[in-house]
Amino acid sequence: MNIVTNKLTKIVGAAFKKNGYNENYGLTLVSNRRDLGQFQCNGALASAKEYKKNPLDIANEVLSELKDNELFSDVNVVRPGFINITLKDEVIVDFLNSIDEDNNYGIIKDESKTIVIDYGGPNIAKPLHVGHLRSAIIGDSIKRIARIKGHHVIGDIHLGDWGLQMGLVLAQIEDELPSIKDYDGKGEIELNVGLDDLNEWYPKASKRSKEDEVFRDRASLITFKLQNKDPKYYNLWKEIAKLSTTDLKKSYDILGVEFDKWLGESDSDEYVDELITSLEEQGLLYESDGAMVVDVAKEDDDHTIPPVLIKKSNGGILYPTTDLATLIQRDRDFNPDYIYYVVDNRQGMHFEQVFRCARKANLIDDKIIIEHVGFGTMNGSDGKPYKTRQGGILKLSDLISTVIESARDKIQHLDYESDEKELIAKRVGIAALKFGDLINFRGKDYLFDLDRFLSFEGKTGPYLLYTVSRINSILDKAKEFSFEESDFITPQSEEERDLMLNLLFINDAFENAFREKAPNFIADYVYNLAASFNKFYVNSRILAEEDESKRGSWLKLLQLVKNILELQLSMLGIDTVTRM
Ligand code: ARG
């Protein structure tokens, strides 16, 4: 709903009530048949069954009540019972004024809840890859949207730092650096290695573990020792974590993605004993093939849900264990109403198991709603998850450099100082990358097509930055005319009316985006707003207009469009540029 549909729903609802019908049938929404009216109510059709009456008759009764309403320039009924409403232009202007005067531009705040959003989820010691890109971009956007809707949001990166990958890297380091082999854990240790070394060693170790059982067992044992804070491995781990997080922070910084908490799997460690005791005491933990597991299948399941693995035969804990322990930690520390996990769809089973186990063992307060907010993959032109030309997994930092490089080419012709050009290239590149992702419903896979993402036409980030910079340039040229004191005048064209109406619908995008945890609703809105602005703009001559009240109104309209575009883009984590 938005300020207009809220009001119309009340008016039409009252008309239903006056005629003896339930007022809830007055729900009135933006019409998808603009030729018939700007707004539409389908309540007569919906109520026909309850009242055993012809919907057309109901609609006509309601119509007689609405006909003389002073807000409407037209209200009509069409078969089989739709009520169509068009507002007087002065009324549109009144609404526009209230949006313009509202600090939140008509975005309606919800009752505030505490929400933990788990996104990013990179693994330390492994390079960030494009799979982590979506989680970061989508999670960060959901966080911003939830905040503007009035919620208290805690964004947690949930580093992957306590699993087998750590054991693998640590085993590999021992083999690469003989000095480490002899280190007994006494005293501090300085690891004189770079990130490139780590990035090389992890894949090497991972490959080895698949071929070499002895190595695999050793890595697994090291993981177990690490989890028990064996001084040698724990100290080494701290060094790796430091190195890795410094680098991660750099990548997220370029992306413009922020986290409130940099907690990791390892931070759940202090809750693991409590978790296991609780599972044991409730008789839920049992041995299966040497491992300790909990059953989470239910009788009416239509697909198999395997037991959750809590402990390996060597005592090491696993991914589900850290997620369960983290749930206990989040409940205690944050007392949340919701926890959202912005994680690849392919981890659906993992979360299903974890959530079921948490409920079955009553690990967290019943009131907490836990949800896996899944997303699809970013695919290459072969329809498979995006890879490098050599077929390897592309590192996120390489992807970002490639995108910015291409953006640099695109804006080469601009005749500005090099610093400004560099800033524009970065912003255009990041906008292309983020918008190319967020315009798609998160649950779906999408095709990574850099040329299309970077285009200045169509549903792209650069098109939107270009639109904002176009408005800036007009406002800049209009500096000599002051328009702060101007009033909006009634729309002078269909394009202008459309643009004004679009501005009034801002809240719908936020409502949908927040409800579905789906930023694409905002992305769609911002594109439509920009497109309707551009249509209006090509058909009007703003600066050359001599009538001061028209010119002032238009400039004021431009300022409002710009503010709302920028606000919406910031919800997608996209920074604009002054000019380009
Ligand atoms: N580190 C994991 C991965 O790379 C993602 C973590 C997602 N969050 C969670 N609470 N499990 O696959």
Coordinates of C-alpha atoms and ligand atoms in Angstrom, one line a residue:
M1 CA 0.0 0.0 0.0
N2 CA 1.0 3.6 -0.4
I3 CA -0.4 6.9 0.7
V4 CA -2.9 7.0 -2.1
T5 CA -4.1 3.4 -2.0
N6 CA -4.4 3.6 1.7
K7 CA -6.7 6.5 1.5
L8 CA -8.7 5.1 -1.5
T9 CA -9.1 1.8 0.3
K10 CA -10.7 3.7 3.3
I11 CA -13.0 5.7 1.0
V12 CA -14.1 2.7 -1.0
G13 CA -14.4 0.6 2.1
A14 CA -16.7 3.1 3.6
A15 CA -18.8 3.0 0.4
F16 CA -19.1 -0.8 0.7
K17 CA -20.1 -0.5 4.3
K18 CA -22.7 2.1 3.6
N19 CA -24.4 -0.4 1.3
G20 CA -24.3 -3.1 3.9
Y21 CA -21.1 -5.0 2.8
N22 CA -18.0 -5.7 4.7
E23 CA -15.6 -2.7 4.4
N24 CA -12.6 -4.9 3.7
Y25 CA -13.9 -5.4 0.2
G26 CA -12.8 -1.8 -0.4
L27 CA -9.2 -2.8 -1.1
T28 CA -8.1 -0.5 -3.9
L29 CA -4.8 -0.8 -5.7
V30 CA -2.9 0.7 -8.5
S31 CA -4.6 -0.3 -11.7
N32 CA -2.9 -2.4 -14.4
R33 CA -5.4 -1.0 -16.9
R34 CA -4.5 2.7 -16.9
D35 CA -6.8 3.3 -19.8
L36 CA -9.8 2.5 -17.5
G37 CA -8.5 4.3 -14.4
Q38 CA -5.5 5.0 -12.3
F39 CA -6.8 2.8 -9.5
Q40 CA -8.9 -0.3 -9.3
C41 CA -11.0 -2.1 -6.7
N42 CA -12.0 -5.7 -7.3
G43 CA -14.0 -6.0 -4.1
A44 CA -17.4 -6.4 -5.8
L45 CA -16.2 -9.5 -7.6
A46 CA -14.7 -10.8 -4.4
S47 CA -17.8 -10.2 -2.3
A48 CA -20.3 -11.6 -4.9
K49 CA -20.1 -15.1 -3.5
E50 CA -20.6 -14.1 0.1
Y51 CA -23.7 -12.0 -0.7
K52 CA -25.0 -14.2 -3.4
K53 CA -25.4 -11.2 -5.7
N54 CA -24.4 -10.2 -9.1
P55 CA -21.0 -8.4 -8.8
L56 CA -22.0 -5.8 -11.3
D57 CA -25.0 -4.8 -9.1
I58 CA -22.7 -4.6 -6.0
A59 CA -20.2 -2.5 -7.9
N60 CA -23.0 -0.1 -9.1
E61 CA -24.3 0.3 -5.6
V62 CA -20.8 1.2 -4.4
L63 CA -20.4 3.5 -7.4
S64 CA -23.4 5.6 -6.5
E65 CA -21.7 6.3 -3.2
L66 CA -18.4 7.3 -4.8
K67 CA -19.7 9.3 -7.8
D68 CA -19.7 12.6 -6.1
N69 CA -16.4 12.2 -4.2
E70 CA -14.5 15.4 -4.7
L71 CA -11.1 13.6 -5.0
F72 CA -12.1 11.8 -8.2
S73 CA -12.2 13.1 -11.7
D74 CA -13.7 9.8 -12.9
V75 CA -15.0 6.7 -11.3
N76 CA -16.7 4.0 -13.4
V77 CA -17.7 0.3 -13.3
V78 CA -16.8 -2.2 -16.0
R79 CA -17.9 -5.8 -16.5
P80 CA -17.9 -8.1 -14.7
G81 CA -17.7 -5.7 -11.7
F82 CA -14.4 -3.7 -11.5
I83 CA -14.5 -0.3 -10.0
N84 CA -12.0 2.1 -11.6
I85 CA -10.9 5.4 -10.1
T86 CA -9.0 8.3 -11.5
L87 CA -7.9 11.2 -9.3
K88 CA -8.2 14.9 -10.0
D89 CA -4.9 16.4 -10.9
E90 CA -5.0 18.7 -7.9
V91 CA -5.4 15.7 -5.6
I92 CA -2.3 14.1 -7.1
V93 CA -0.4 17.3 -6.4
D94 CA -1.7 17.3 -2.8
F95 CA -0.3 13.8 -2.3
L96 CA 2.9 14.8 -4.0
N97 CA 3.3 17.6 -1.5
S98 CA 2.9 15.2 1.4
I99 CA 5.6 12.9 0.0
D100 CA 7.9 15.9 -0.6
E101 CA 7.4 17.1 3.0
D102 CA 7.9 13.7 4.6
N103 CA 11.4 12.9 5.8
N104 CA 10.9 9.3 4.7
Y105 CA 9.3 10.2 1.3
G106 CA 6.1 8.2 2.2
I107 CA 7.9 5.0 3.2
I108 CA 5.7 3.7 6.0
K109 CA 7.6 2.3 9.1
D110 CA 6.7 -1.1 10.6
E111 CA 6.6 -1.9 14.2
S112 CA 10.2 -2.3 15.0
K113 CA 11.6 -5.8 15.3
T114 CA 15.1 -7.1 15.9
I115 CA 16.5 -8.9 12.9
V116 CA 19.8 -10.7 12.6
I117 CA 21.0 -11.1 9.0
D118 CA 23.6 -13.7 8.3
Y119 CA 25.3 -12.8 5.0
G120 CA 28.6 -12.8 3.3
G121 CA 29.8 -16.0 4.8
P122 CA 33.3 -16.0 3.4
N123 CA 35.7 -18.7 4.5
I124 CA 39.0 -17.5 5.8
A125 CA 42.1 -19.0 4.1
K126 CA 40.1 -19.6 1.0
P127 CA 39.8 -16.9 -1.6
L128 CA 36.5 -15.1 -1.8
H129 CA 34.7 -16.3 -4.9
V130 CA 31.8 -15.1 -6.9
G131 CA 29.4 -17.4 -4.9
H132 CA 30.0 -15.1 -2.0
L133 CA 29.3 -12.1 -4.1
R134 CA 25.6 -12.7 -4.2
S135 CA 25.3 -13.3 -0.5
A136 CA 27.1 -10.0 0.2
I137 CA 25.1 -7.9 -2.3
I138 CA 21.7 -9.3 -1.5
G139 CA 22.2 -9.5 2.3
D140 CA 23.5 -6.0 2.5
S141 CA 20.5 -4.7 0.5
I142 CA 18.0 -6.6 2.7
K143 CA 19.7 -5.0 5.7
R144 CA 19.3 -1.5 4.3
I145 CA 15.7 -2.1 3.4
A146 CA 14.8 -3.5 6.8
R147 CA 16.4 -0.5 8.5
I148 CA 14.5 2.0 6.5
K149 CA 11.3 0.1 7.4
G150 CA 12.2 0.8 11.0
H151 CA 13.7 -2.4 12.2
H152 CA 16.7 -2.9 14.4
V153 CA 19.1 -4.9 12.2
I154 CA 22.3 -6.7 13.1
G155 CA 24.3 -7.8 10.1
D156 CA 26.8 -10.6 10.8
I157 CA 29.3 -11.9 8.3
H158 CA 29.5 -15.4 9.9
L159 CA 33.0 -16.2 8.8
G160 CA 33.7 -19.8 7.9
D161 CA 36.7 -20.2 10.2
W162 CA 36.3 -23.4 12.2
G163 CA 35.9 -26.2 9.8
L164 CA 37.9 -28.8 7.9
Q165 CA 39.2 -26.1 5.5
M166 CA 41.3 -24.8 8.4
G167 CA 42.8 -28.2 9.1
L168 CA 43.6 -28.6 5.4
V169 CA 45.4 -25.3 5.2
L170 CA 47.2 -25.8 8.5
A171 CA 48.5 -29.3 7.4
Q172 CA 49.6 -27.8 4.1
I173 CA 51.4 -24.9 5.9
E174 CA 53.3 -27.5 7.9
D175 CA 54.5 -29.1 4.7
E176 CA 55.4 -25.9 3.0
L177 CA 57.2 -24.3 5.9
P178 CA 59.6 -26.6 7.8
S179 CA 60.0 -24.1 10.6
I180 CA 56.3 -24.4 11.4
K181 CA 56.6 -28.1 11.7
D182 CA 58.8 -27.8 14.7
Y183 CA 56.9 -24.9 16.3
D184 CA 55.4 -26.3 19.6
G185 CA 52.9 -23.6 20.3
K186 CA 55.0 -21.9 22.9
G187 CA 55.2 -18.2 22.4
E188 CA 53.8 -16.2 19.6
I189 CA 54.5 -17.1 16.1
E190 CA 54.8 -14.8 13.1
L191 CA 53.6 -16.3 9.8
N192 CA 55.7 -14.7 7.2
V193 CA 53.4 -15.6 4.4
G194 CA 51.1 -13.6 2.1
L195 CA 47.6 -14.1 1.1
D196 CA 48.7 -15.3 -2.3
D197 CA 50.5 -18.2 -0.6
L198 CA 47.3 -19.1 1.3
N199 CA 45.3 -18.8 -1.8
E200 CA 47.6 -21.3 -3.5
W201 CA 47.9 -23.7 -0.6
Y202 CA 44.2 -24.2 0.1
P203 CA 43.4 -25.6 -3.4
K204 CA 46.5 -27.7 -3.2
A205 CA 45.5 -29.1 0.2
S206 CA 42.0 -29.7 -0.9
K207 CA 43.2 -31.7 -4.0
R208 CA 45.6 -33.7 -1.9
S209 CA 43.0 -34.6 0.6
K210 CA 41.0 -36.2 -2.2
E211 CA 43.9 -38.4 -3.3
D212 CA 45.8 -39.0 -0.1
E213 CA 44.0 -40.6 2.8
V214 CA 46.9 -40.1 5.3
F215 CA 46.9 -36.4 4.5
R216 CA 43.1 -36.2 4.9
D217 CA 43.2 -37.9 8.3
R218 CA 46.0 -35.6 9.4
A219 CA 44.0 -32.5 8.3
S220 CA 41.0 -33.8 10.1
L221 CA 43.0 -34.4 13.3
I222 CA 44.4 -30.9 13.1
T223 CA 40.9 -29.5 12.7
F224 CA 39.9 -31.4 15.9
K225 CA 43.0 -30.1 17.7
L226 CA 42.3 -26.6 16.5
Q227 CA 38.7 -26.8 17.8
N228 CA 40.2 -27.8 21.2
K229 CA 42.5 -24.8 21.1
D230 CA 45.7 -26.8 20.9
P231 CA 48.3 -23.9 21.3
K232 CA 50.2 -24.6 18.2
Y233 CA 47.3 -24.7 15.8
Y234 CA 45.3 -22.1 17.6
N235 CA 48.1 -19.6 17.4
L236 CA 48.7 -20.3 13.7
W237 CA 45.0 -20.1 13.1
K238 CA 44.9 -16.6 14.7
E239 CA 47.6 -15.5 12.3
I240 CA 45.8 -16.8 9.3
A241 CA 42.5 -15.2 10.5
K242 CA 44.2 -11.9 10.8
L243 CA 45.7 -12.0 7.4
S244 CA 42.5 -13.2 5.8
T245 CA 40.2 -10.7 7.4
T246 CA 42.4 -7.8 6.5
D247 CA 42.1 -8.8 2.9
L248 CA 38.4 -9.5 3.1
K249 CA 37.8 -6.1 4.6
K250 CA 39.4 -4.6 1.5
S251 CA 37.2 -6.5 -0.9
Y252 CA 34.0 -5.7 1.0
D253 CA 35.1 -2.1 1.2
I254 CA 35.4 -1.8 -2.6
L255 CA 32.1 -3.4 -2.9
G256 CA 30.6 -1.0 -0.4
V257 CA 29.3 -3.9 1.8
E258 CA 29.3 -3.5 5.5
F259 CA 28.8 -5.7 8.5
D260 CA 28.0 -4.8 12.1
K261 CA 29.5 -8.0 13.5
W262 CA 32.6 -9.9 12.2
L263 CA 31.8 -13.0 14.1
G264 CA 32.6 -16.5 12.8
E265 CA 31.9 -20.1 13.4
S266 CA 34.7 -20.1 15.9
D267 CA 32.8 -17.7 18.1
S268 CA 30.1 -20.3 18.6
D269 CA 32.7 -22.5 20.3
E270 CA 31.8 -21.5 23.8
Y271 CA 28.3 -22.8 23.2
V272 CA 29.2 -26.1 21.8
D273 CA 29.5 -28.0 25.1
E274 CA 26.1 -26.6 26.2
L275 CA 24.6 -27.7 22.9
I276 CA 25.9 -31.2 23.1
T277 CA 24.9 -31.6 26.8
S278 CA 21.4 -30.4 25.9
L279 CA 21.1 -32.8 23.0
E280 CA 22.4 -35.6 25.2
E281 CA 20.2 -34.9 28.1
Q282 CA 17.1 -34.9 25.9
G283 CA 18.2 -38.3 24.5
L284 CA 18.4 -36.9 21.0
L285 CA 22.1 -37.6 20.3
Y286 CA 23.0 -41.1 19.2
E287 CA 25.8 -42.9 17.5
S288 CA 25.7 -43.8 13.8
D289 CA 28.7 -45.1 11.9
G290 CA 30.9 -43.8 14.6
A291 CA 29.5 -40.2 14.4
M292 CA 27.1 -38.6 16.7
V293 CA 23.9 -37.5 15.1
V294 CA 20.3 -36.2 15.7
D295 CA 17.3 -37.4 13.8
V296 CA 15.2 -34.6 12.3
A297 CA 13.0 -36.5 9.8
K298 CA 9.2 -36.3 10.4
E299 CA 6.6 -38.8 9.5
D300 CA 4.9 -36.7 6.9
D301 CA 8.1 -35.6 5.1
D302 CA 7.8 -36.1 1.3
H303 CA 11.5 -36.1 0.9
T304 CA 14.3 -37.7 2.9
I305 CA 15.8 -35.5 5.6
P306 CA 19.0 -37.2 6.8
P307 CA 20.1 -37.0 10.5
V308 CA 22.2 -33.9 11.4
L309 CA 25.8 -34.6 12.0
I310 CA 27.0 -33.2 15.3
K311 CA 30.3 -34.8 16.0
K312 CA 32.7 -36.8 13.9
S313 CA 34.2 -40.1 15.1
N314 CA 37.4 -38.3 15.9
G315 CA 35.5 -35.8 18.0
G316 CA 35.6 -32.9 15.6
I317 CA 32.5 -30.8 15.2
L318 CA 31.0 -29.9 11.9
Y319 CA 29.2 -27.2 9.9
P320 CA 25.7 -27.9 11.4
T321 CA 27.2 -28.0 14.9
T322 CA 28.6 -24.5 14.6
D323 CA 25.3 -23.2 13.1
L324 CA 23.4 -24.7 16.0
A325 CA 25.7 -23.3 18.6
T326 CA 25.6 -19.9 16.8
L327 CA 21.8 -20.0 17.2
I328 CA 22.2 -20.3 21.0
Q329 CA 24.7 -17.4 20.9
R330 CA 22.4 -15.2 18.8
D331 CA 19.4 -15.8 21.0
R332 CA 21.4 -14.9 24.1
D333 CA 23.3 -11.9 22.7
F334 CA 20.8 -10.3 20.4
N335 CA 17.3 -11.5 21.6
P336 CA 16.1 -11.3 18.0
D337 CA 12.6 -11.7 16.5
Y338 CA 14.0 -12.9 13.2
I339 CA 17.2 -14.5 11.9
Y340 CA 17.7 -14.6 8.1
Y341 CA 20.3 -16.6 6.4
V342 CA 21.2 -15.2 3.0
V343 CA 22.9 -18.2 1.6
D344 CA 23.0 -20.1 -1.7
N345 CA 19.9 -22.3 -2.4
R346 CA 22.1 -25.3 -2.6
Q347 CA 22.5 -25.2 1.2
G348 CA 18.7 -25.6 1.6
M349 CA 19.0 -29.1 3.1
H350 CA 21.6 -28.0 5.6
F351 CA 19.3 -25.2 6.9
E352 CA 16.3 -27.5 6.9
Q353 CA 18.3 -29.9 9.2
V354 CA 19.7 -27.2 11.4
F355 CA 16.3 -25.4 11.9
R356 CA 14.5 -28.7 12.6
C357 CA 17.2 -29.7 15.2
A358 CA 17.0 -26.3 16.9
R359 CA 13.2 -26.6 17.2
K360 CA 13.2 -30.2 18.2
A361 CA 15.8 -29.6 21.0
N362 CA 14.2 -26.3 22.0
L363 CA 17.6 -24.6 21.6
I364 CA 16.1 -21.1 21.0
D365 CA 13.1 -19.2 22.0
D366 CA 10.0 -20.2 20.1
K367 CA 9.2 -16.7 19.1
I368 CA 12.3 -16.4 16.9
I369 CA 11.5 -16.9 13.3
I370 CA 14.5 -18.5 11.4
E371 CA 14.5 -18.4 7.7
H372 CA 16.8 -19.5 4.9
V373 CA 16.7 -16.6 2.4
G374 CA 18.1 -18.6 -0.5
F375 CA 19.5 -17.4 -3.8
G376 CA 20.4 -18.9 -7.1
T377 CA 23.7 -19.0 -8.9
M378 CA 25.4 -16.4 -11.1
N379 CA 25.9 -18.3 -14.3
G380 CA 28.2 -18.0 -17.3
S381 CA 27.1 -18.2 -20.9
D382 CA 27.2 -22.0 -20.7
G383 CA 24.4 -21.9 -18.1
K384 CA 26.6 -23.2 -15.3
P385 CA 28.0 -21.4 -12.3
Y386 CA 30.4 -18.7 -13.5
K387 CA 34.0 -19.8 -14.1
T388 CA 37.1 -18.2 -15.5
R389 CA 38.1 -18.8 -19.1
Q390 CA 40.4 -21.5 -17.8
G391 CA 37.5 -23.1 -16.1
G392 CA 38.7 -22.2 -12.6
I393 CA 36.6 -20.6 -9.9
L394 CA 36.9 -16.8 -10.3
K395 CA 38.2 -14.9 -7.4
L396 CA 36.0 -12.1 -6.3
S397 CA 38.8 -9.5 -6.3
D398 CA 39.6 -10.4 -9.9
L399 CA 36.0 -10.1 -10.9
I400 CA 35.7 -6.7 -9.3
S401 CA 38.9 -5.5 -11.1
T402 CA 37.6 -6.8 -14.4
V403 CA 34.3 -4.9 -14.0
I404 CA 36.0 -1.7 -13.0
E405 CA 38.4 -2.0 -15.9
S406 CA 35.6 -2.4 -18.4
A407 CA 33.8 0.6 -16.8
R408 CA 37.0 2.6 -17.3
D409 CA 36.9 1.8 -21.0
K410 CA 33.3 2.9 -21.2
I411 CA 33.8 6.3 -19.6
Q412 CA 37.1 7.0 -21.3
H413 CA 35.7 9.8 -23.4
L414 CA 34.8 11.9 -20.4
D415 CA 36.9 15.0 -20.2
Y416 CA 37.4 15.2 -16.4
E417 CA 40.4 15.1 -14.1
S418 CA 41.8 11.6 -13.6
D419 CA 40.7 11.4 -10.0
E420 CA 37.1 12.1 -10.8
K421 CA 37.2 9.7 -13.8
E422 CA 38.5 6.9 -11.6
L423 CA 35.8 7.5 -9.0
I424 CA 33.2 7.4 -11.8
A425 CA 34.6 4.2 -13.2
K426 CA 34.5 2.5 -9.8
R427 CA 30.9 3.6 -9.1
V428 CA 29.7 2.7 -12.6
G429 CA 31.4 -0.7 -12.3
I430 CA 30.0 -1.5 -8.9
A431 CA 26.6 -0.2 -9.9
A432 CA 26.7 -2.5 -13.0
L433 CA 27.6 -5.5 -10.9
K434 CA 25.1 -4.9 -8.1
F435 CA 22.2 -3.8 -10.3
G436 CA 22.8 -6.7 -12.7
D437 CA 22.4 -9.0 -9.8
L438 CA 19.6 -7.3 -7.8
I439 CA 17.2 -6.8 -10.7
N440 CA 16.7 -10.5 -10.7
F441 CA 14.5 -12.2 -8.1
R442 CA 17.1 -13.6 -5.7
G443 CA 15.8 -17.2 -5.8
K444 CA 16.5 -17.5 -9.5
D445 CA 19.8 -18.1 -11.3
Y446 CA 20.9 -15.3 -13.7
L447 CA 23.4 -14.9 -16.5
F448 CA 26.5 -12.8 -15.9
D449 CA 26.7 -10.6 -18.9
L450 CA 29.1 -7.8 -18.3
D451 CA 28.4 -6.0 -21.6
R452 CA 24.7 -5.8 -20.9
F453 CA 25.3 -4.9 -17.2
L454 CA 27.5 -2.0 -18.3
S455 CA 25.2 -0.7 -21.0
F456 CA 23.8 2.8 -20.6
E457 CA 20.5 1.7 -21.8
G458 CA 18.0 -0.7 -20.4
K459 CA 17.6 -2.0 -16.9
T460 CA 21.2 -1.4 -15.8
G461 CA 23.1 0.4 -13.0
P462 CA 24.9 2.7 -15.4
Y463 CA 21.5 3.8 -16.9
L464 CA 20.4 4.8 -13.4
L465 CA 23.6 6.7 -12.6
Y466 CA 23.3 8.4 -15.9
T467 CA 19.7 9.5 -15.1
V468 CA 20.8 10.9 -11.8
S469 CA 23.7 12.8 -13.3
R470 CA 21.4 14.1 -16.0
I471 CA 19.1 15.6 -13.4
N472 CA 22.1 17.0 -11.6
S473 CA 23.2 18.7 -14.7
I474 CA 19.8 20.3 -15.3
L475 CA 19.6 21.5 -11.7
D476 CA 23.1 22.8 -12.0
K477 CA 22.2 24.8 -15.1
A478 CA 19.1 26.1 -13.3
K479 CA 21.1 27.5 -10.4
E480 CA 20.1 31.0 -11.4
F481 CA 16.4 30.2 -10.8
S482 CA 15.6 29.6 -7.2
F483 CA 12.8 27.1 -6.9
E484 CA 12.8 26.4 -3.2
E485 CA 9.7 28.6 -2.8
S486 CA 7.9 27.1 -5.8
D487 CA 4.8 25.0 -5.6
F488 CA 4.0 21.9 -7.6
I489 CA 1.5 22.8 -10.2
T490 CA -0.9 20.2 -11.8
P491 CA 0.7 18.0 -14.4
Q492 CA 0.8 19.5 -17.9
S493 CA 1.1 16.2 -19.8
E494 CA 0.4 12.5 -19.5
E495 CA 4.1 11.8 -19.0
E496 CA 4.3 14.3 -16.1
R497 CA 1.1 12.8 -14.5
D498 CA 2.7 9.3 -14.8
L499 CA 5.9 10.5 -13.2
M500 CA 4.0 12.1 -10.3
L501 CA 1.9 9.0 -9.8
N502 CA 5.1 6.8 -9.8
L503 CA 6.5 9.0 -7.0
L504 CA 3.5 8.3 -4.9
F505 CA 3.8 4.6 -5.2
I506 CA 7.2 4.4 -3.4
N507 CA 6.1 2.5 -0.4
D508 CA 4.8 -0.5 -2.4
A509 CA 8.3 -1.3 -3.5
F510 CA 9.6 -1.2 0.0
E511 CA 6.7 -3.3 1.4
N512 CA 7.2 -6.0 -1.2
A513 CA 10.9 -6.0 -1.0
F514 CA 10.9 -6.3 2.7
R515 CA 8.1 -8.9 2.9
E516 CA 9.8 -11.1 0.3
K517 CA 13.3 -10.2 1.4
A518 CA 13.8 -9.5 -2.3
P519 CA 15.5 -6.3 -3.4
N520 CA 14.4 -6.7 -7.0
F521 CA 11.2 -4.9 -6.1
I522 CA 13.2 -1.8 -5.3
A523 CA 15.4 -2.3 -8.4
D524 CA 12.2 -2.5 -10.6
Y525 CA 10.7 0.5 -9.0
V526 CA 13.9 2.6 -9.4
Y527 CA 14.1 1.6 -13.0
N528 CA 10.5 2.5 -13.7
L529 CA 10.9 5.8 -12.0
A530 CA 14.0 6.7 -14.0
A531 CA 12.3 5.6 -17.2
S532 CA 9.2 7.7 -16.5
F533 CA 11.4 10.6 -15.6
N534 CA 13.3 10.3 -18.9
K535 CA 10.0 10.1 -20.9
F536 CA 8.8 13.3 -19.2
Y537 CA 12.1 15.0 -19.7
V538 CA 12.5 14.5 -23.4
N539 CA 9.0 15.9 -23.9
S540 CA 9.5 19.1 -21.9
R541 CA 11.7 22.1 -22.1
I542 CA 12.4 22.9 -18.6
L543 CA 15.1 25.5 -18.7
A544 CA 13.7 27.3 -21.6
E545 CA 10.3 27.6 -20.0
E546 CA 9.4 31.2 -19.4
D547 CA 6.4 30.7 -17.1
E548 CA 8.0 30.9 -13.7
S549 CA 5.5 28.8 -11.9
K550 CA 5.8 25.9 -14.4
R551 CA 9.6 26.1 -14.5
G552 CA 9.7 26.2 -10.7
S553 CA 7.4 23.3 -10.3
W554 CA 9.3 21.2 -12.7
L555 CA 12.6 21.9 -11.1
K556 CA 11.1 21.0 -7.8
L557 CA 9.8 17.8 -9.3
L558 CA 13.3 17.0 -10.6
Q559 CA 14.8 17.5 -7.2
L560 CA 12.3 15.1 -5.7
V561 CA 12.9 12.5 -8.4
K562 CA 16.6 12.8 -7.8
N563 CA 16.2 12.4 -4.0
I564 CA 14.0 9.4 -4.4
L565 CA 16.3 7.8 -7.0
E566 CA 19.3 8.2 -4.8
L567 CA 17.5 6.9 -1.8
Q568 CA 16.3 3.8 -3.6
L569 CA 19.8 3.2 -5.1
S570 CA 21.3 3.5 -1.7
M571 CA 18.9 0.6 -0.7
L572 CA 20.7 -1.4 -3.3
G573 CA 24.0 -0.4 -2.0
I574 CA 24.7 1.8 -5.1
D575 CA 26.4 5.1 -4.9
T576 CA 25.7 7.7 -7.5
V577 CA 28.0 10.2 -9.3
T578 CA 27.5 13.9 -9.6
R579 CA 28.2 14.0 -13.3
M580 CA 29.3 11.7 -16.1
Ligands
ARG1 N1 30.8 -20.2 4.9 C1 29.7 -20.8 4.3 C2 30.1 -21.2 2.8 O1 31.0 -20.6 2.3 C3 28.5 -19.9 4.3 C4 28.0 -19.6 5.6 C5 26.5 -19.2 5.6 N2 26.0 -19.0 6.9 C6 25.7 -19.9 7.8 N3 25.3 -19.5 9.0 N4 25.9 -21.2 7.6 O2 29.4 -22.0 2.2

